[in-house]
GROMACS .gro file of N, CA and C in nm:
model
  399
    1MET      N    1  -2.437  -1.075  -1.526
    1MET     CA    2  -2.373  -1.178  -1.625
    1MET      C    3  -2.218  -1.196  -1.607
    2SER      N    4  -2.156  -1.288  -1.598
    2SER     CA    5  -2.038  -1.314  -1.551
    2SER      C    6  -1.974  -1.338  -1.713
    3GLU      N    7  -1.856  -1.246  -1.711
    3GLU     CA    8  -1.785  -1.254  -1.847
    3GLU      C    9  -1.631  -1.325  -1.843
    4SER      N   10  -1.637  -1.436  -1.919
    4SER     CA   11  -1.507  -1.526  -1.894
    4SER      C   12  -1.395  -1.467  -1.965
    5HIS      N   13  -1.288  -1.499  -1.953
    5HIS     CA   14  -1.169  -1.475  -2.056
    5HIS      C   15  -1.050  -1.560  -2.065
    6SER      N   16  -1.026  -1.623  -2.146
    6SER     CA   17  -0.968  -1.716  -2.214
    6SER      C   18  -0.856  -1.735  -2.124
    7LEU      N   19  -0.770  -1.816  -2.091
    7LEU     CA   20  -0.629  -1.815  -2.037
    7LEU      C   21  -0.515  -1.820  -2.148
    8PRO      N   22  -0.402  -1.737  -2.109
    8PRO     CA   23  -0.295  -1.751  -2.231
    8PRO      C   24  -0.248  -1.919  -2.291
    9THR      N   25  -0.208  -1.908  -2.443
    9THR     CA   26  -0.170  -2.001  -2.476
    9THR      C   27  -0.016  -2.009  -2.459
   10GLY      N   28   0.047  -1.874  -2.454
   10GLY     CA   29   0.205  -1.845  -2.477
   10GLY      C   30   0.240  -1.783  -2.336
   11PRO      N   31   0.349  -1.755  -2.268
   11PRO     CA   32   0.421  -1.675  -2.210
   11PRO      C   33   0.413  -1.485  -2.230
   12GLU      N   34   0.385  -1.473  -2.342
   12GLU     CA   35   0.374  -1.338  -2.397
   12GLU      C   36   0.255  -1.272  -2.356
   13GLY      N   37   0.116  -1.385  -2.344
   13GLY     CA   38  -0.002  -1.335  -2.322
   13GLY      C   39  -0.021  -1.343  -2.189
   14VAL      N   40   0.028  -1.356  -2.088
   14VAL     CA   41  -0.003  -1.381  -1.968
   14VAL      C   42  -0.023  -1.213  -1.928
   15ILE      N   43   0.051  -1.138  -1.964
   15ILE     CA   44   0.014  -0.973  -1.922
   15ILE      C   45  -0.106  -0.923  -1.977
   16PRO      N   46  -0.156  -0.930  -2.111
   16PRO     CA   47  -0.248  -0.921  -2.184
   16PRO      C   48  -0.382  -0.961  -2.125
   17SER      N   49  -0.351  -1.065  -2.073
   17SER     CA   50  -0.471  -1.174  -1.990
   17SER      C   51  -0.484  -1.094  -1.853
   18LEU      N   52  -0.367  -1.074  -1.816
   18LEU     CA   53  -0.389  -0.992  -1.645
   18LEU      C   54  -0.453  -0.828  -1.666
   19ILE      N   55  -0.386  -0.785  -1.777
   19ILE     CA   56  -0.476  -0.611  -1.782
   19ILE      C   57  -0.636  -0.684  -1.814
   20GLU      N   58  -0.660  -0.780  -1.898
   20GLU     CA   59  -0.807  -0.808  -1.935
   20GLU      C   60  -0.892  -0.794  -1.801
   21ARG      N   61  -0.838  -0.920  -1.766
   21ARG     CA   62  -0.899  -0.979  -1.620
   21ARG      C   63  -0.890  -0.841  -1.502
   22PHE      N   64  -0.781  -0.806  -1.448
   22PHE     CA   65  -0.791  -0.683  -1.354
   22PHE      C   66  -0.873  -0.579  -1.421
   23ASN      N   67  -0.910  -0.534  -1.517
   23ASN     CA   68  -1.007  -0.429  -1.576
   23ASN      C   69  -1.134  -0.437  -1.573
   24SER      N   70  -1.157  -0.586  -1.571
   24SER     CA   71  -1.309  -0.661  -1.556
   24SER      C   72  -1.341  -0.592  -1.412
   25GLY      N   73  -1.276  -0.587  -1.308
   25GLY     CA   74  -1.290  -0.567  -1.175
   25GLY      C   75  -1.318  -0.698  -1.126
   26ASN      N   76  -1.342  -0.824  -1.179
   26ASN     CA   77  -1.391  -0.924  -1.130
   26ASN      C   78  -1.262  -1.033  -1.077
   27VAL      N   79  -1.255  -0.983  -0.929
   27VAL     CA   80  -1.141  -1.086  -0.881
   27VAL      C   81  -1.163  -1.270  -0.905
   28SER      N   82  -1.284  -1.315  -0.920
   28SER     CA   83  -1.267  -1.438  -0.947
   28SER      C   84  -1.196  -1.474  -1.128
   29GLU      N   85  -1.205  -1.374  -1.185
   29GLU     CA   86  -1.144  -1.361  -1.313
   29GLU      C   87  -0.995  -1.384  -1.294
   30MET      N   88  -0.976  -1.259  -1.194
   30MET     CA   89  -0.838  -1.267  -1.162
   30MET      C   90  -0.792  -1.400  -1.141
   31MET      N   91  -0.870  -1.484  -1.075
   31MET     CA   92  -0.800  -1.564  -0.988
   31MET      C   93  -0.783  -1.692  -1.034
   32THR      N   94  -0.816  -1.703  -1.176
   32THR     CA   95  -0.813  -1.814  -1.264
   32THR      C   96  -0.668  -1.809  -1.315
   33LEU      N   97  -0.582  -1.684  -1.306
   33LEU     CA   98  -0.427  -1.680  -1.355
   33LEU      C   99  -0.363  -1.714  -1.236
   34TYR      N  100  -0.413  -1.742  -1.121
   34TYR     CA  101  -0.331  -1.824  -1.001
   34TYR      C  102  -0.376  -1.953  -0.961
   35GLU      N  103  -0.292  -2.017  -1.032
   35GLU     CA  104  -0.300  -2.191  -0.994
   35GLU      C  105  -0.199  -2.235  -0.903
   36GLY      N  106  -0.191  -2.256  -0.783
   36GLY     CA  107  -0.079  -2.301  -0.684
   36GLY      C  108  -0.014  -2.193  -0.697
   37ALA      N  109  -0.028  -2.085  -0.692
   37ALA     CA  110   0.095  -1.953  -0.704
   37ALA      C  111   0.099  -1.897  -0.587
   38VAL      N  112   0.236  -1.802  -0.591
   38VAL     CA  113   0.240  -1.764  -0.456
   38VAL      C  114   0.254  -1.595  -0.503
   39LEU      N  115   0.192  -1.519  -0.426
   39LEU     CA  116   0.171  -1.338  -0.431
   39LEU      C  117   0.294  -1.315  -0.328
   40ILE      N  118   0.339  -1.243  -0.394
   40ILE     CA  119   0.465  -1.152  -0.248
   40ILE      C  120   0.349  -1.003  -0.252
   41ALA      N  121   0.321  -1.000  -0.131
   41ALA     CA  122   0.234  -0.897  -0.073
   41ALA      C  123   0.340  -0.754  -0.069
   42ASP      N  124   0.266  -0.650  -0.091
   42ASP     CA  125   0.361  -0.526  -0.042
   42ASP      C  126   0.476  -0.520   0.057
   43ASP      N  127   0.413  -0.575   0.169
   43ASP     CA  128   0.499  -0.577   0.282
   43ASP      C  129   0.607  -0.667   0.323
   44GLY      N  130   0.598  -0.714   0.148
   44GLY     CA  131   0.702  -0.833   0.171
   44GLY      C  132   0.659  -1.000   0.178
   45ARG      N  133   0.566  -1.020   0.238
   45ARG     CA  134   0.479  -1.143   0.305
   45ARG      C  135   0.475  -1.234   0.168
   46THR      N  136   0.505  -1.384   0.179
   46THR     CA  137   0.473  -1.480   0.039
   46THR      C  138   0.304  -1.509   0.094
   47VAL      N  139   0.235  -1.484   0.019
   47VAL     CA  140   0.065  -1.520   0.036
   47VAL      C  141   0.083  -1.630  -0.074
   48THR      N  142  -0.003  -1.784   0.017
   48THR     CA  143  -0.006  -1.862  -0.058
   48THR      C  144  -0.143  -1.911  -0.051
   49ASP      N  145  -0.202  -1.851   0.027
   49ASP     CA  146  -0.366  -1.893   0.051
   49ASP      C  147  -0.414  -1.819  -0.028
   50ARG      N  148  -0.493  -1.917  -0.135
   50ARG     CA  149  -0.588  -1.844  -0.231
   50ARG      C  150  -0.696  -1.784  -0.176
   51ALA      N  151  -0.763  -1.744  -0.050
   51ALA     CA  152  -0.833  -1.659  -0.037
   51ALA      C  153  -0.785  -1.504   0.036
   52GLU      N  154  -0.657  -1.541   0.043
   52GLU     CA  155  -0.581  -1.432   0.085
   52GLU      C  156  -0.505  -1.349  -0.043
   53ILE      N  157  -0.480  -1.442  -0.165
   53ILE     CA  158  -0.467  -1.357  -0.232
   53ILE      C  159  -0.560  -1.306  -0.302
   54ALA      N  160  -0.676  -1.375  -0.309
   54ALA     CA  161  -0.793  -1.303  -0.385
   54ALA      C  162  -0.822  -1.178  -0.276
   55SER      N  163  -0.798  -1.161  -0.163
   55SER     CA  164  -0.815  -1.053  -0.073
   55SER      C  165  -0.662  -0.921  -0.148
   56GLU      N  166  -0.549  -0.973  -0.159
   56GLU     CA  167  -0.511  -0.855  -0.211
   56GLU      C  168  -0.553  -0.810  -0.346
   57LEU      N  169  -0.602  -0.895  -0.420
   57LEU     CA  170  -0.608  -0.862  -0.539
   57LEU      C  171  -0.721  -0.752  -0.559
   58GLU      N  172  -0.804  -0.820  -0.442
   58GLU     CA  173  -0.929  -0.713  -0.433
   58GLU      C  174  -0.940  -0.556  -0.394
   59ARG      N  175  -0.824  -0.568  -0.323
   59ARG     CA  176  -0.783  -0.446  -0.257
   59ARG      C  177  -0.744  -0.378  -0.374
   60ASP      N  178  -0.666  -0.357  -0.493
   60ASP     CA  179  -0.627  -0.302  -0.605
   60ASP      C  180  -0.770  -0.321  -0.688
   61LEU      N  181  -0.859  -0.403  -0.712
   61LEU     CA  182  -0.960  -0.393  -0.774
   61LEU      C  183  -1.048  -0.292  -0.717
   62SER      N  184  -1.062  -0.283  -0.590
   62SER     CA  185  -1.162  -0.181  -0.513
   62SER      C  186  -1.133  -0.044  -0.558
   63LEU      N  187  -1.021  -0.015  -0.581
   63LEU     CA  188  -0.990   0.128  -0.654
   63LEU      C  189  -1.081   0.158  -0.758
   64GLY      N  190  -1.115   0.070  -0.873
   64GLY     CA  191  -1.226   0.056  -0.962
   64GLY      C  192  -1.134   0.167  -1.066
   65LEU      N  193  -0.998   0.152  -1.051
   65LEU     CA  194  -0.910   0.211  -1.175
   65LEU      C  195  -0.849   0.095  -1.244
   66PRO      N  196  -0.797   0.137  -1.366
   66PRO     CA  197  -0.765   0.033  -1.503
   66PRO      C  198  -0.619   0.042  -1.453
   67LEU      N  199  -0.584  -0.103  -1.481
   67LEU     CA  200  -0.416  -0.138  -1.464
   67LEU      C  201  -0.377  -0.097  -1.602
   68GLU      N  202  -0.258  -0.045  -1.610
   68GLU     CA  203  -0.176  -0.038  -1.785
   68GLU      C  204  -0.065  -0.097  -1.739
   69ALA      N  205  -0.007  -0.222  -1.800
   69ALA     CA  206   0.102  -0.254  -1.819
   69ALA      C  207   0.162  -0.326  -1.930
   70LYS      N  208   0.311  -0.324  -1.901
   70LYS     CA  209   0.389  -0.356  -2.047
   70LYS      C  210   0.505  -0.464  -1.987
   71ALA      N  211   0.500  -0.577  -2.058
   71ALA     CA  212   0.590  -0.652  -2.049
   71ALA      C  213   0.729  -0.567  -2.140
   72ARG      N  214   0.817  -0.588  -2.007
   72ARG     CA  215   0.955  -0.541  -2.079
   72ARG      C  216   1.050  -0.653  -2.128
   73HIS      N  217   1.033  -0.765  -2.065
   73HIS     CA  218   1.100  -0.896  -2.099
   73HIS      C  219   1.030  -1.027  -2.069
   74VAL      N  220   1.050  -1.088  -2.177
   74VAL     CA  221   1.008  -1.252  -2.120
   74VAL      C  222   1.110  -1.320  -2.150
   75PHE      N  223   1.163  -1.410  -2.048
   75PHE     CA  224   1.233  -1.552  -2.056
   75PHE      C  225   1.182  -1.644  -2.047
   76VAL      N  226   1.190  -1.768  -2.110
   76VAL     CA  227   1.136  -1.870  -2.143
   76VAL      C  228   1.231  -1.975  -2.111
   77ALA      N  229   1.241  -2.074  -2.021
   77ALA     CA  230   1.315  -2.203  -2.030
   77ALA      C  231   1.152  -2.287  -2.044
   78GLY      N  232   1.170  -2.381  -2.141
   78GLY     CA  233   1.058  -2.485  -2.138
   78GLY      C  234   0.918  -2.418  -2.098
   79ASP      N  235   0.887  -2.473  -1.964
   79ASP     CA  236   0.721  -2.460  -1.921
   79ASP      C  237   0.729  -2.367  -1.824
   80ILE      N  238   0.846  -2.281  -1.814
   80ILE     CA  239   0.880  -2.170  -1.694
   80ILE      C  240   0.900  -2.036  -1.791
   81ALA      N  241   0.844  -1.925  -1.743
   81ALA     CA  242   0.872  -1.810  -1.792
   81ALA      C  243   0.894  -1.690  -1.665
   82GLU      N  244   1.008  -1.621  -1.747
   82GLU     CA  245   1.025  -1.496  -1.604
   82GLU      C  246   0.969  -1.363  -1.707
   83ILE      N  247   0.881  -1.323  -1.654
   83ILE     CA  248   0.815  -1.191  -1.711
   83ILE      C  249   0.848  -1.069  -1.639
   84VAL      N  250   0.935  -0.936  -1.683
   84VAL     CA  251   0.943  -0.806  -1.639
   84VAL      C  252   0.843  -0.754  -1.677
   85VAL      N  253   0.773  -0.662  -1.576
   85VAL     CA  254   0.670  -0.589  -1.627
   85VAL      C  255   0.670  -0.478  -1.563
   86ASP      N  256   0.666  -0.365  -1.636
   86ASP     CA  257   0.636  -0.202  -1.594
   86ASP      C  258   0.456  -0.172  -1.584
   87TRP      N  259   0.435  -0.134  -1.453
   87TRP     CA  260   0.289  -0.119  -1.444
   87TRP      C  261   0.224  -0.003  -1.398
   88SER      N  262   0.148   0.065  -1.380
   88SER     CA  263   0.065   0.133  -1.322
   88SER      C  264  -0.081   0.127  -1.316
   89ILE      N  265  -0.103   0.214  -1.192
   89ILE     CA  266  -0.275   0.213  -1.177
   89ILE      C  267  -0.268   0.351  -1.122
   90ASP      N  268  -0.327   0.464  -1.225
   90ASP     CA  269  -0.374   0.614  -1.235
   90ASP      C  270  -0.524   0.670  -1.222
   91GLY      N  271  -0.535   0.775  -1.130
   91GLY     CA  272  -0.678   0.800  -1.139
   91GLY      C  273  -0.731   0.860  -1.061
   92THR      N  274  -0.849   0.869  -1.009
   92THR     CA  275  -0.917   0.928  -0.879
   92THR      C  276  -0.979   0.820  -0.838
   93GLY      N  277  -0.961   0.772  -0.734
   93GLY     CA  278  -1.011   0.686  -0.663
   93GLY      C  279  -1.157   0.704  -0.603
   94PRO      N  280  -1.227   0.589  -0.556
   94PRO     CA  281  -1.359   0.620  -0.498
   94PRO      C  282  -1.384   0.749  -0.396
   95ASP      N  283  -1.250   0.724  -0.340
   95ASP     CA  284  -1.290   0.860  -0.232
   95ASP      C  285  -1.237   0.995  -0.247
   96GLY      N  286  -1.229   0.994  -0.396
   96GLY     CA  287  -1.239   1.116  -0.474
   96GLY      C  288  -1.071   1.185  -0.477
   97LYS      N  289  -0.994   1.092  -0.396
   97LYS     CA  290  -0.870   1.154  -0.381
   97LYS      C  291  -0.775   1.079  -0.519
   98HIS      N  292  -0.651   1.143  -0.570
   98HIS     CA  293  -0.579   1.102  -0.675
   98HIS      C  294  -0.486   0.993  -0.621
   99VAL      N  295  -0.497   0.872  -0.708
   99VAL     CA  296  -0.428   0.738  -0.664
   99VAL      C  297  -0.333   0.703  -0.789
  100HIS      N  298  -0.204   0.676  -0.735
  100HIS     CA  299  -0.066   0.659  -0.863
  100HIS      C  300  -0.003   0.544  -0.760
  101VAL      N  301   0.006   0.434  -0.835
  101VAL     CA  302   0.068   0.317  -0.790
  101VAL      C  303   0.142   0.291  -0.918
  102GLU      N  304   0.271   0.212  -0.886
  102GLU     CA  305   0.358   0.186  -0.994
  102GLU      C  306   0.468   0.092  -0.958
  103GLY      N  307   0.492   0.039  -1.018
  103GLY     CA  308   0.642  -0.045  -1.008
  103GLY      C  309   0.696  -0.159  -1.142
  104THR      N  310   0.796  -0.218  -1.113
  104THR     CA  311   0.826  -0.326  -1.215
  104THR      C  312   0.797  -0.436  -1.156
  105ALA      N  313   0.743  -0.526  -1.197
  105ALA     CA  314   0.714  -0.695  -1.160
  105ALA      C  315   0.790  -0.726  -1.198
  106SER      N  316   0.863  -0.835  -1.114
  106SER     CA  317   0.930  -0.968  -1.161
  106SER      C  318   0.853  -1.081  -1.146
  107ASP      N  319   0.769  -1.152  -1.239
  107ASP     CA  320   0.668  -1.265  -1.251
  107ASP      C  321   0.737  -1.350  -1.296
  108VAL      N  322   0.679  -1.495  -1.256
  108VAL     CA  323   0.709  -1.601  -1.314
  108VAL      C  324   0.605  -1.680  -1.326
  109ALA      N  325   0.604  -1.703  -1.450
  109ALA     CA  326   0.449  -1.817  -1.507
  109ALA      C  327   0.510  -1.970  -1.562
  110ARG      N  328   0.400  -2.038  -1.553
  110ARG     CA  329   0.409  -2.182  -1.586
  110ARG      C  330   0.300  -2.231  -1.667
  111ARG      N  331   0.346  -2.282  -1.774
  111ARG     CA  332   0.271  -2.393  -1.872
  111ARG      C  333   0.195  -2.485  -1.786
  112GLY      N  334   0.075  -2.477  -1.757
  112GLY     CA  335   0.019  -2.640  -1.709
  112GLY      C  336   0.029  -2.735  -1.786
  113THR      N  337  -0.009  -2.847  -1.769
  113THR     CA  338  -0.038  -2.976  -1.824
  113THR      C  339  -0.157  -2.960  -1.941
  114ASP      N  340  -0.237  -2.845  -1.948
  114ASP     CA  341  -0.301  -2.802  -2.026
  114ASP      C  342  -0.312  -2.766  -2.141
  115GLY      N  343  -0.170  -2.710  -2.122
  115GLY     CA  344  -0.045  -2.590  -2.219
  115GLY      C  345  -0.124  -2.461  -2.214
  116LEU      N  346  -0.184  -2.443  -2.092
  116LEU     CA  347  -0.231  -2.253  -2.078
  116LEU      C  348  -0.111  -2.250  -1.946
  117TRP      N  349  -0.090  -2.097  -1.950
  117TRP     CA  350  -0.006  -2.024  -1.870
  117TRP      C  351  -0.057  -1.958  -1.751
  118ARG      N  352  -0.019  -1.968  -1.621
  118ARG     CA  353  -0.065  -1.910  -1.507
  118ARG      C  354   0.039  -1.883  -1.442
  119TYR      N  355   0.018  -1.782  -1.360
  119TYR     CA  356   0.116  -1.707  -1.227
  119TYR      C  357   0.179  -1.821  -1.148
  120LEU      N  358   0.277  -1.852  -1.134
  120LEU     CA  359   0.351  -1.929  -1.047
  120LEU      C  360   0.401  -1.818  -0.911
  121ILE      N  361   0.480  -1.721  -0.984
  121ILE     CA  362   0.510  -1.624  -0.871
  121ILE      C  363   0.449  -1.474  -0.917
  122ASP      N  364   0.368  -1.388  -0.883
  122ASP     CA  365   0.331  -1.256  -0.877
  122ASP      C  366   0.453  -1.196  -0.764
  123ASN      N  367   0.540  -1.074  -0.849
  123ASN     CA  368   0.574  -1.024  -0.737
  123ASN      C  369   0.604  -0.872  -0.818
  124ARG      N  370   0.446  -0.833  -0.787
  124ARG     CA  371   0.433  -0.657  -0.850
  124ARG      C  372   0.522  -0.549  -0.823
  125LEU      N  373   0.608  -0.571  -0.708
  125LEU     CA  374   0.716  -0.491  -0.677
  125LEU      C  375   0.836  -0.517  -0.735
  126GLY      N  376   0.869  -0.657  -0.758
  126GLY     CA  377   1.021  -0.654  -0.808
  126GLY      C  378   1.084  -0.666  -0.691
  127THR      N  379   1.229  -0.571  -0.761
  127THR     CA  380   1.351  -0.558  -0.653
  127THR      C  381   1.303  -0.471  -0.526
  128ALA      N  382   1.175  -0.388  -0.514
  128ALA     CA  383   1.192  -0.291  -0.453
  128ALA      C  384   1.193  -0.362  -0.316
  129VAL      N  385   1.284  -0.265  -0.225
  129VAL     CA  386   1.298  -0.271  -0.093
  129VAL      C  387   1.182  -0.296  -0.028
  130ARG      N  388   1.147  -0.413   0.075
  130ARG     CA  389   1.055  -0.418   0.176
  130ARG      C  390   1.132  -0.509   0.247
  131GLN      N  391   1.047  -0.556   0.355
  131GLN     CA  392   1.087  -0.620   0.484
  131GLN      C  393   1.178  -0.751   0.436
  132PRO      N  394   1.300  -0.739   0.524
  132PRO     CA  395   1.398  -0.848   0.476
  132PRO      C  396   1.328  -1.021   0.463
  133ALA      N  397   1.382  -1.092   0.394
  133ALA     CA  398   1.330  -1.190   0.384
  133ALA      C  399   1.354  -1.286   0.473
   0.00000   0.00000   0.00000
């Protein structure tokens, strides 16, 4: 049975919604937060194709470990919000090895015409140095 999570009605609800979806382990649930979105891959590539975004998300979900995240700042201008998020994934992966990844994301969310908030830009490593733009 597929569990369905409601979309956030305010920008402060984006991160709790992300955590809920990520920890469900269901990439389809994760993708409901991405409508017309851009995901910045860990190597710095800009990913806009929905199938490729899903593939990037599935890689992290396949670890089978919970996401912990806390919004540090939420800045809102009309229907757009910048969300600065400290996050981590920690535990024993499926291969029995310890996994620890963390970062400070610099994300942008947008309120849709339906009044619900979704990712516009998901940049999980924020200002971390990657390949040049």
